[in-house]
Coordinates of C-alpha atoms in Angstrom, one line a residue:
M815 CA 188.1 -13.0 162.7
S816 CA 184.6 -13.6 161.7
Q817 CA 183.4 -12.8 158.2
P818 CA 181.3 -9.7 159.2
D819 CA 184.4 -8.2 160.9
L820 CA 186.5 -8.3 157.8
P821 CA 187.4 -4.9 156.2
W822 CA 185.5 -4.4 153.0
Y823 CA 188.6 -4.8 150.8
K824 CA 189.3 -8.3 152.4
D825 CA 185.7 -9.4 152.1
R826 CA 185.0 -10.8 148.6
T827 CA 181.3 -10.6 149.0
S828 CA 180.9 -7.0 150.1
S829 CA 180.3 -4.2 147.7
P830 CA 182.6 -1.1 147.6
P831 CA 181.6 1.4 150.3
F832 CA 182.1 4.4 148.0
S833 CA 179.5 6.9 146.9
L834 CA 179.9 10.0 144.7
A835 CA 180.7 12.9 147.0
K836 CA 181.6 15.6 144.6
K837 CA 181.9 16.3 140.9
I838 CA 184.1 19.1 139.5
Y839 CA 183.7 20.1 135.9
S840 CA 184.7 22.9 133.6
N841 CA 182.3 25.5 132.3
R842 CA 184.0 25.5 128.9
S843 CA 182.2 23.4 126.3
A844 CA 185.5 22.4 124.6
A845 CA 187.5 21.8 127.8
P846 CA 190.5 19.5 127.2
P847 CA 190.5 16.1 129.1
F848 CA 192.4 15.3 132.3
R849 CA 194.5 12.2 131.7
T850 CA 196.7 11.7 134.8
L851 CA 196.5 12.3 138.5
A852 CA 198.4 11.6 141.8
F853 CA 197.3 11.8 145.4
F854 CA 199.4 13.6 148.1
P855 CA 201.1 10.4 149.4
W856 CA 202.2 11.1 152.9
T857 CA 200.6 10.7 156.4
Y858 CA 201.6 11.6 160.0
Q859 CA 203.6 8.4 160.2
S860 CA 205.6 9.0 157.1
L861 CA 208.1 11.2 159.0
H862 CA 209.5 8.1 160.7
T863 CA 210.3 6.4 157.3
L864 CA 211.3 9.3 155.1
W865 CA 215.1 9.6 154.6
N866 CA 215.4 6.6 157.1
G867 CA 214.0 8.8 159.9
H868 CA 216.9 11.3 159.6
S869 CA 215.0 14.6 159.5
D870 CA 215.2 17.7 161.7
V871 CA 211.5 18.4 161.2
S872 CA 209.4 18.3 164.4
Q873 CA 206.4 16.0 164.4
A874 CA 204.1 19.0 165.1
D875 CA 205.3 20.9 162.0
W876 CA 205.1 17.8 159.9
N877 CA 201.5 17.1 161.0
A878 CA 200.5 20.7 160.2
M879 CA 201.9 20.3 156.7
V880 CA 200.1 17.0 156.2
D881 CA 196.8 18.6 157.4
A882 CA 197.2 21.3 154.9
F883 CA 197.8 19.0 151.9
S884 CA 196.4 15.6 152.8
D885 CA 193.4 15.9 150.4
A886 CA 195.4 17.4 147.5
I887 CA 195.6 15.8 144.1
A888 CA 197.8 16.7 141.2
V889 CA 196.1 16.5 137.8
G890 CA 197.6 16.6 134.4
G891 CA 195.6 18.3 131.6
S892 CA 196.5 19.7 128.2
R893 CA 199.5 21.9 128.7
K894 CA 198.3 22.6 132.3
M895 CA 199.0 21.1 135.7
Y896 CA 196.4 21.5 138.5
V897 CA 196.3 20.9 142.2
F898 CA 192.7 20.3 143.5
Y899 CA 191.6 19.8 147.1
T900 CA 188.9 17.1 147.6
Q901 CA 187.7 18.3 151.1
Q902 CA 189.0 21.7 152.0
P903 CA 187.2 24.7 150.5
R904 CA 190.4 26.0 148.7
N905 CA 190.7 27.2 145.2
P906 CA 192.6 25.0 142.8
V907 CA 196.1 25.9 141.7
C908 CA 196.9 25.9 138.0
Y909 CA 200.2 26.2 136.1
K910 CA 200.2 26.5 132.4
V911 CA 203.2 25.2 130.4
P912 CA 204.8 28.0 128.4
T913 CA 204.4 27.7 124.6
S914 CA 207.2 27.7 122.2
E915 CA 207.7 27.4 118.5
K916 CA 210.2 24.7 119.1
D917 CA 207.6 22.4 120.8
L918 CA 207.7 18.9 119.6
K919 CA 204.6 17.4 117.9
S920 CA 202.9 15.2 120.4
I921 CA 201.4 11.8 119.7
P922 CA 198.1 10.5 121.2
T923 CA 199.8 8.7 124.1
D924 CA 201.7 11.7 125.3
S925 CA 200.4 13.3 128.4
I926 CA 201.4 15.5 131.3
N927 CA 202.7 13.0 133.9
V928 CA 202.5 14.1 137.6
A929 CA 204.1 12.9 140.8
W930 CA 204.7 14.3 144.3
A931 CA 208.2 14.8 145.8
L932 CA 209.9 16.4 148.8
N933 CA 213.2 18.1 149.1
P934 CA 214.9 17.3 152.5
L935 CA 216.3 20.8 152.5
T936 CA 212.7 22.2 152.5
P937 CA 210.7 19.2 153.7
L938 CA 207.6 21.3 154.6
E939 CA 207.1 22.5 151.1
P940 CA 205.7 19.7 149.0
L941 CA 206.6 19.6 145.3
V942 CA 204.7 18.4 142.2
L943 CA 206.8 17.0 139.4
F944 CA 205.2 17.2 136.0
S945 CA 206.4 16.7 132.5
H946 CA 205.4 18.2 129.1
L947 CA 206.9 16.4 126.2
S948 CA 210.7 16.4 126.9
L949 CA 210.7 19.0 129.7
L950 CA 210.3 18.4 133.4
Y951 CA 208.9 21.0 135.7
I952 CA 209.2 21.2 139.5
Y953 CA 206.3 23.2 141.2
N954 CA 206.3 24.3 144.8
V955 CA 202.7 23.9 145.9
K956 CA 203.0 25.8 149.2
R957 CA 204.5 28.9 147.5
E958 CA 202.4 28.4 144.3
A959 CA 205.5 29.0 142.2
L960 CA 207.8 27.1 139.9
A961 CA 210.8 25.8 141.7
G962 CA 212.7 24.7 138.7
Y963 CA 212.7 23.0 135.3
L964 CA 215.0 20.4 133.7
R965 CA 215.8 19.0 130.3
G966 CA 217.9 16.0 129.6
H967 CA 216.5 13.2 127.5
G968 CA 218.1 12.8 124.1
G969 CA 216.6 13.7 120.7
Y970 CA 213.9 15.8 122.5
Q971 CA 211.9 12.6 123.1
A972 CA 208.9 12.9 125.3
I973 CA 208.9 11.8 128.9
T974 CA 206.6 8.8 129.4
S975 CA 206.4 8.5 133.3
I976 CA 207.8 9.9 136.5
A977 CA 208.6 7.8 139.6
V978 CA 209.7 9.0 143.1
H979 CA 211.6 7.0 145.6
P980 CA 209.2 6.0 148.4
A981 CA 211.8 6.8 151.2
N982 CA 214.3 9.2 149.8
T983 CA 211.8 11.5 148.1
N984 CA 214.5 13.8 146.8
L985 CA 215.3 11.0 144.3
F986 CA 213.1 10.6 141.3
C987 CA 213.4 9.2 137.8
T988 CA 211.9 10.0 134.4
T989 CA 211.5 7.4 131.6
S990 CA 211.4 8.4 127.9
R991 CA 210.9 7.4 124.4
D992 CA 214.7 7.8 123.9
Y993 CA 215.1 4.3 125.5
S994 CA 216.6 5.6 128.7
T995 CA 215.8 6.3 132.3
R996 CA 217.3 9.3 134.1
I997 CA 217.5 9.5 137.9
Y998 CA 217.6 13.0 139.5
D999 CA 218.4 14.5 142.9
L1000 CA 216.4 17.5 144.1
K1001 CA 219.1 18.5 146.6
L1002 CA 221.4 19.5 143.8
S1003 CA 221.2 22.4 141.3
P1004 CA 221.1 21.8 137.6
Q1005 CA 224.4 21.2 135.9
Q1006 CA 225.5 24.4 134.0
V1007 CA 228.7 23.0 132.5
P1008 CA 228.8 19.4 131.1
M1009 CA 230.6 17.0 133.4
N1010 CA 230.6 13.8 131.4
P1011 CA 233.0 10.9 131.7
C1012 CA 235.7 10.5 129.0
W1013 CA 235.0 8.6 125.9
P1014 CA 238.0 6.4 125.1
P1015 CA 240.5 6.8 123.5
G1016 CA 239.9 10.4 124.4
T1017 CA 241.1 11.7 127.9
G1018 CA 238.8 14.7 128.3
N1019 CA 235.1 15.0 129.1
S1020 CA 232.9 13.8 126.3
H1021 CA 230.6 16.3 124.5
A1022 CA 228.4 13.7 122.8
G1023 CA 225.3 14.9 124.5
A1024 CA 222.0 13.5 125.9
A1025 CA 221.4 11.1 123.0
H1026 CA 224.3 9.0 124.2
G1027 CA 223.3 9.0 127.9
L1028 CA 225.4 12.1 128.8
H1029 CA 224.8 15.7 129.9
M1030 CA 223.6 18.1 127.3
T1031 CA 226.1 20.5 125.9
E1032 CA 224.0 23.4 127.2
D1033 CA 222.9 24.0 130.7
E1034 CA 220.5 21.4 132.2
G1035 CA 217.9 23.8 133.5
K1036 CA 217.1 26.3 136.3
G1037 CA 216.2 26.1 140.0
I1038 CA 216.6 22.7 141.7
G1039 CA 217.3 19.2 140.5
R1040 CA 220.2 17.5 138.7
C1041 CA 220.5 14.3 136.7
I1042 CA 223.0 12.0 138.5
I1043 CA 222.4 8.6 136.9
V1044 CA 221.4 7.4 133.4
L1045 CA 220.2 3.9 132.8
M1046 CA 221.1 3.7 129.2
G1047 CA 219.2 2.1 126.3
G1048 CA 220.9 0.0 123.6
R1049 CA 221.9 -3.5 122.7
S1050 CA 224.4 -4.0 125.6
G1051 CA 221.7 -4.5 128.2
G1052 CA 219.3 -1.5 128.1
H1053 CA 215.9 -1.1 126.6
Q1054 CA 215.7 -1.2 122.9
A1055 CA 212.5 0.8 122.6
A1056 CA 210.6 3.4 124.6
V1057 CA 210.7 3.0 128.4
L1058 CA 207.1 3.3 129.7
G1059 CA 207.3 2.8 133.5
A1060 CA 209.6 2.6 136.5
A1061 CA 209.5 1.9 140.2
F1062 CA 212.1 2.3 143.0
H1063 CA 212.6 -0.4 145.6
A1064 CA 211.9 0.9 149.1
D1065 CA 214.7 -0.9 150.9
F1066 CA 217.5 -1.8 148.4
P1067 CA 219.3 0.3 145.8
L1068 CA 217.2 -1.1 142.9
I1069 CA 214.9 0.3 140.3
A1070 CA 212.6 -1.7 138.0
T1071 CA 211.7 -0.5 134.5
C1072 CA 209.5 -1.7 131.7
G1073 CA 208.9 -0.7 128.1
L1074 CA 207.7 -1.1 124.6
D1075 CA 210.2 -3.9 123.9
R1076 CA 208.2 -6.2 126.2
L1077 CA 211.1 -6.2 128.6
V1078 CA 211.1 -5.9 132.4
K1079 CA 214.4 -4.9 133.9
I1080 CA 215.8 -4.5 137.4
W1081 CA 218.8 -2.2 137.7
H1082 CA 221.3 -1.6 140.5
V1083 CA 221.3 2.1 141.5
P1084 CA 224.9 2.9 142.1
R1085 CA 226.2 5.7 144.4
A1086 CA 226.4 8.9 142.4
F1087 CA 229.1 11.4 142.4
T1088 CA 228.2 15.1 142.9
D1089 CA 229.5 16.3 139.6
M1090 CA 230.2 13.4 137.3
L1091 CA 227.3 11.7 135.6
V1092 CA 227.0 7.9 136.3
R1093 CA 226.0 5.7 133.4
E1094 CA 224.7 2.1 133.8
D1095 CA 224.0 -0.1 130.8
K1096 CA 223.7 -3.6 132.3
P1097 CA 220.8 -4.5 134.6
L1098 CA 220.7 -7.2 137.2
F1099 CA 217.6 -8.8 135.6
S1100 CA 216.0 -8.5 132.2
S1101 CA 213.3 -10.7 130.6
S1102 CA 210.9 -10.5 127.7
R1103 CA 209.2 -13.8 128.7
I1104 CA 206.9 -12.4 131.3
H1105 CA 204.6 -10.5 128.9
K1106 CA 203.7 -10.9 125.2
A1107 CA 203.2 -7.2 124.5
R1108 CA 204.4 -3.9 125.6
V1109 CA 204.7 -3.6 129.4
L1110 CA 202.8 -0.5 130.7
S1111 CA 203.7 -0.4 134.4
V1112 CA 205.7 -2.1 137.1
T1113 CA 205.2 -2.0 140.9
W1114 CA 207.1 -3.5 143.8
L1115 CA 204.7 -5.3 146.2
Q1116 CA 207.3 -7.0 148.4
P1117 CA 211.1 -7.0 148.5
D1118 CA 211.2 -9.6 145.7
L1119 CA 207.6 -9.5 144.4
L1120 CA 206.5 -7.3 141.5
L1121 CA 203.3 -6.6 139.7
T1122 CA 203.3 -5.7 136.0
H1123 CA 200.6 -5.2 133.4
S1124 CA 200.7 -5.2 129.6
A1125 CA 198.8 -4.1 126.5
P1126 CA 196.9 -6.5 124.3
A1127 CA 199.1 -8.7 122.1
V1128 CA 198.7 -9.4 118.4
M1129 CA 199.2 -13.2 118.0
K1130 CA 199.5 -15.4 114.9
E1131 CA 196.8 -18.0 114.4
H1132 CA 199.1 -20.6 112.7
L1133 CA 202.6 -20.6 114.1
D1134 CA 203.7 -23.5 111.9
N1135 CA 202.7 -22.0 108.5
P1136 CA 204.4 -18.6 107.7
D1137 CA 202.3 -18.2 104.6
I1138 CA 199.1 -17.8 106.7
K1139 CA 199.1 -14.2 108.1
T1140 CA 195.9 -14.3 110.1
T1141 CA 196.1 -13.0 113.6
F1142 CA 194.0 -12.6 116.7
L1143 CA 194.1 -10.1 119.6
E1144 CA 195.0 -11.6 123.0
A1145 CA 193.9 -9.5 125.9
G1146 CA 196.5 -7.7 128.0
Q1147 CA 197.6 -9.3 131.3
L1148 CA 198.3 -8.4 134.9
I1149 CA 201.0 -10.7 136.3
V1150 CA 202.4 -11.0 139.8
W1151 CA 205.9 -12.6 139.8
R1152 CA 208.8 -13.1 142.0
W1153 CA 212.4 -12.2 141.2
L1154 CA 214.5 -15.1 142.3
G1155 CA 217.9 -13.2 142.2
L1156 CA 217.4 -10.8 145.1
S1157 CA 219.2 -12.9 147.7
R1158 CA 222.0 -13.6 145.3
F1159 CA 222.8 -9.9 144.9
F1160 CA 221.8 -9.0 148.5
P1161 CA 222.6 -12.0 150.7
A1162 CA 220.7 -12.3 154.0
G1163 CA 222.6 -10.6 156.8
R1164 CA 224.6 -8.4 154.5
E1165 CA 221.8 -6.2 153.2
D1166 CA 223.6 -3.1 154.5
V1167 CA 226.8 -3.7 152.6
R1168 CA 226.7 -1.2 149.7
Q1169 CA 228.8 -1.9 146.6
D1170 CA 229.7 0.7 144.0
I1171 CA 229.7 -1.8 141.2
L1172 CA 227.2 -4.7 141.1
R1173 CA 227.2 -7.0 138.1
G1174 CA 225.5 -10.2 137.1
C1175 CA 226.4 -12.5 134.3
A1176 CA 225.3 -12.2 130.6
S1177 CA 222.2 -14.3 131.2
D1178 CA 221.0 -11.8 133.8
Y1179 CA 221.0 -8.7 131.6
Q1180 CA 220.2 -10.3 128.3
E1181 CA 217.4 -12.9 128.8
S1182 CA 217.0 -14.1 132.4
N1183 CA 214.9 -17.0 133.6
S1184 CA 215.4 -15.9 137.3
F1185 CA 211.7 -15.3 137.9
K1186 CA 208.6 -17.3 138.9
V1187 CA 205.1 -16.3 137.9
I1188 CA 202.8 -16.3 141.0
S1189 CA 199.5 -15.3 139.5
A1190 CA 198.3 -14.1 136.1
V1191 CA 194.9 -12.7 135.0
S1192 CA 193.7 -11.2 131.8
F1193 CA 192.1 -7.8 131.3
P1194 CA 188.7 -7.6 129.5
E1195 CA 188.9 -8.1 125.7
V1196 CA 189.1 -5.0 123.6
Q1197 CA 188.9 -4.2 119.8
T1198 CA 192.4 -2.9 119.2
Q1199 CA 195.8 -3.2 120.7
F1200 CA 195.8 0.5 121.4
E1201 CA 193.0 0.3 124.0
V1202 CA 195.0 -0.2 127.2
P1203 CA 193.9 -0.1 130.8
M1204 CA 195.0 2.9 132.9
L1205 CA 196.0 1.2 136.1
H1206 CA 196.8 2.4 139.7
V1207 CA 198.2 0.3 142.6
F1208 CA 197.3 1.6 146.0
Q1209 CA 199.7 0.5 148.8
S1210 CA 199.6 1.5 152.5
P1211 CA 201.0 -0.1 155.7
S1212 CA 197.4 -0.4 157.0
H1213 CA 195.8 -1.6 153.7
D1214 CA 196.2 -4.6 151.4
P1215 CA 197.7 -3.8 147.9
F1216 CA 194.7 -2.7 145.9
V1217 CA 194.4 -2.4 142.1
L1218 CA 192.1 0.0 140.3
F1219 CA 191.9 0.4 136.5
T1220 CA 189.7 1.9 133.8
Y1221 CA 189.9 2.2 130.1
P1222 CA 190.1 5.6 128.4
K1223 CA 186.6 7.0 127.7
S1224 CA 185.0 4.3 129.8
N1225 CA 182.4 4.8 132.5
V1226 CA 183.5 2.0 134.8
I1227 CA 186.2 1.7 137.4
K1228 CA 187.1 -1.9 138.2
M1229 CA 189.0 -2.8 141.4
F1230 CA 190.3 -5.8 143.2
N1231 CA 192.5 -6.9 146.2
V1232 CA 195.9 -8.3 145.1
I1233 CA 195.8 -11.0 147.8
H1234 CA 192.6 -12.4 146.2
L1235 CA 194.4 -13.3 143.0
Q1236 CA 194.5 -17.0 142.6
P1237 CA 197.9 -18.7 142.1
R1238 CA 198.7 -19.9 138.5
K1239 CA 197.8 -23.5 138.0
P1240 CA 200.8 -25.8 137.6
P1241 CA 201.0 -28.0 134.5
P1242 CA 199.8 -31.6 135.0
F1243 CA 202.4 -34.0 136.2
P1244 CA 203.5 -36.6 135.3
F1245 CA 203.3 -35.7 131.6
D1246 CA 201.5 -38.0 129.2
E1247 CA 204.6 -38.8 127.1
A1248 CA 202.6 -40.8 124.5
N1249 CA 200.3 -37.8 123.6
L1250 CA 202.7 -35.0 124.4
D1251 CA 203.5 -34.3 120.7
L1252 CA 199.9 -34.3 119.7
V1253 CA 198.9 -31.9 122.5
E1254 CA 201.7 -29.5 121.6
S1255 CA 200.7 -29.6 117.9
A1256 CA 197.1 -28.9 118.8
E1257 CA 198.1 -26.0 121.0
R1258 CA 200.3 -24.5 118.3
M1259 CA 197.3 -24.6 115.9
H1260 CA 195.0 -23.3 118.6
L1261 CA 192.6 -26.1 118.2
G1262 CA 189.6 -25.8 120.4
G1263 CA 190.0 -22.1 120.9
P1264 CA 191.6 -19.0 119.5
S1265 CA 194.7 -19.1 121.8
R1266 CA 196.4 -21.2 124.5
N1267 CA 197.5 -20.6 128.0
I1268 CA 195.3 -17.5 128.4
P1269 CA 194.8 -16.6 132.1
P1270 CA 191.3 -16.2 133.4
E1271 CA 189.7 -12.7 133.2
I1272 CA 190.0 -10.4 136.2
E1273 CA 187.2 -10.7 138.7
G1274 CA 186.6 -7.6 140.9
R1275 CA 184.2 -5.0 142.0
E1276 CA 183.0 -2.0 140.0
I1277 CA 182.1 1.6 140.4
N1278 CA 179.8 2.4 137.6
M1279 CA 179.2 5.9 136.4
A1280 CA 175.6 5.0 135.6
S1281 CA 174.9 4.4 139.3
S1282 CA 176.8 7.5 140.4
T1283 CA 175.2 10.2 138.2
A1284 CA 172.1 10.5 136.2
E1285 CA 174.1 12.0 133.3
A1286 CA 176.4 9.1 132.7
D1287 CA 175.3 8.7 129.1
G1288 CA 176.8 12.1 128.2
E1289 CA 180.2 12.5 126.6
S1290 CA 181.5 14.4 129.6
D1291 CA 181.0 11.4 131.9
R1292 CA 183.9 9.4 130.4
L1293 CA 186.9 8.4 132.5
M1294 CA 190.5 8.7 131.5
A1295 CA 192.3 7.6 134.7
C1296 CA 191.6 6.8 138.4
A1297 CA 193.5 6.5 141.7
M1298 CA 192.9 5.7 145.4
G1299 CA 194.3 7.7 148.2
M1300 CA 193.9 9.1 151.7
N1301 CA 194.5 5.7 153.4
G1302 CA 192.0 4.0 151.0
T1303 CA 189.0 6.2 151.9
T1304 CA 188.9 8.2 148.6
I1305 CA 188.8 7.3 144.9
V1306 CA 189.2 10.0 142.3
G1307 CA 188.6 9.7 138.6
V1308 CA 189.5 12.2 135.9
G1309 CA 188.0 12.3 132.5
V1310 CA 187.1 14.1 129.3
K1311 CA 186.1 17.7 129.2
G1312 CA 188.1 18.5 132.4
T1313 CA 185.8 16.5 134.7
I1314 CA 186.8 15.1 138.2
W1315 CA 184.7 12.7 140.2
I1316 CA 185.4 12.1 143.9
W1317 CA 184.0 9.0 145.7
K1318 CA 184.2 8.8 149.5
A1319 CA 183.9 5.7 151.6
Q1320 CA 180.7 5.8 153.7
R1321 CA 181.4 2.9 155.9
L1322 CA 184.7 1.3 156.7
A1323 CA 185.8 -1.6 158.9
L1324 CA 189.6 -1.2 159.2

């Protein structure tokens, strides 16, 4: 293929073919910001892959549903969830979270997380999952009504993210500041009576509650959805701080999680019983050696290839002298890495064999070295460790994996193709044994620079608000998050004062 025939996302020299098509903003001067968004994720072809192709829905009915919602985006605001339509002349849908005197006090990082899901019992009625603090709501977009709500995380800790299984869309998980991840099934109704496993030496069901990775002593919620699996936190093998992100594997019973403790973990998703809650406390992989600071998100790119990104890290200037407390801020990193243990737990030719219990050894779930970094790049430098990129990874069978990110209250969206990332340079070999000690000492003291082994900064293309609107200097033109959808033809950004920007591709070579 000649260079001019390349799609724009494969051509390093071409500029993004997006131009601002629409801007939606609030008439209120003190409108709260939009902080999260999610595109309607399914296409005509999705019917062949959802639930392994086992669906009674006709292709014509499915296509009609996709046509009705293909341009829909779910947006999380302050105590409100919205559904906007980027092309159709339809009024947006809004659901306001009920207020209560028992509401927890939120922190600046708390937001209404949003995700799309489907219940195979009603596959033509798309659902939006959204969270407010420790409660999870299930909204039926077609009926414009609430389908259910759930509570479950211990200590009333806020939910930090929602992830939906790419094939079995009735399965989804929530991560929380209570160190745990909970997996739910939309085909089931909420548990009204606790059905917890026994707590030895007792022989009856435990009533310890959600703080211990169990069902609450009160009813779980109303409508649809039930927690079936808990990936527990704690010193045995779980996260030891807030869990910030998760991603289901498309083909294997696996889920990856990441968190405030710098750990990335890969868990086996066991078969769940209908009534009894399944608890898992030992992952198949766990490592804190991939990132130096809290890990903000995790994404599966291939069966054994993952992409993670982290916040800036506060590093000591002088590692050998504990009396010198000076530090410097190392930029956050985006790392593509390979998990080397997939074929060990799922051997070739036996991928369809499903085990109820899958365990590794202690080195797997405590501090594993079973990974290989493929590529690493740094985000732009920032002033504080609290300025973190809001990142979105777009994946499609007809499109390369594409990363978009922006910083809160920024006016720039940066994007790049994952396949354009350069492999990490190997260390020189053979080593200079005579000068090895001197080199290591110089690196520890950061001679010749503020840090060592820092990956190069991300190179990519940009969408600048200044070139999209003449009012880019105003406070209302500041982004909070961005995403790509509709087969890579649309980019949406949400920002302060309830503003939404919609960029459309003007020319595409696919």
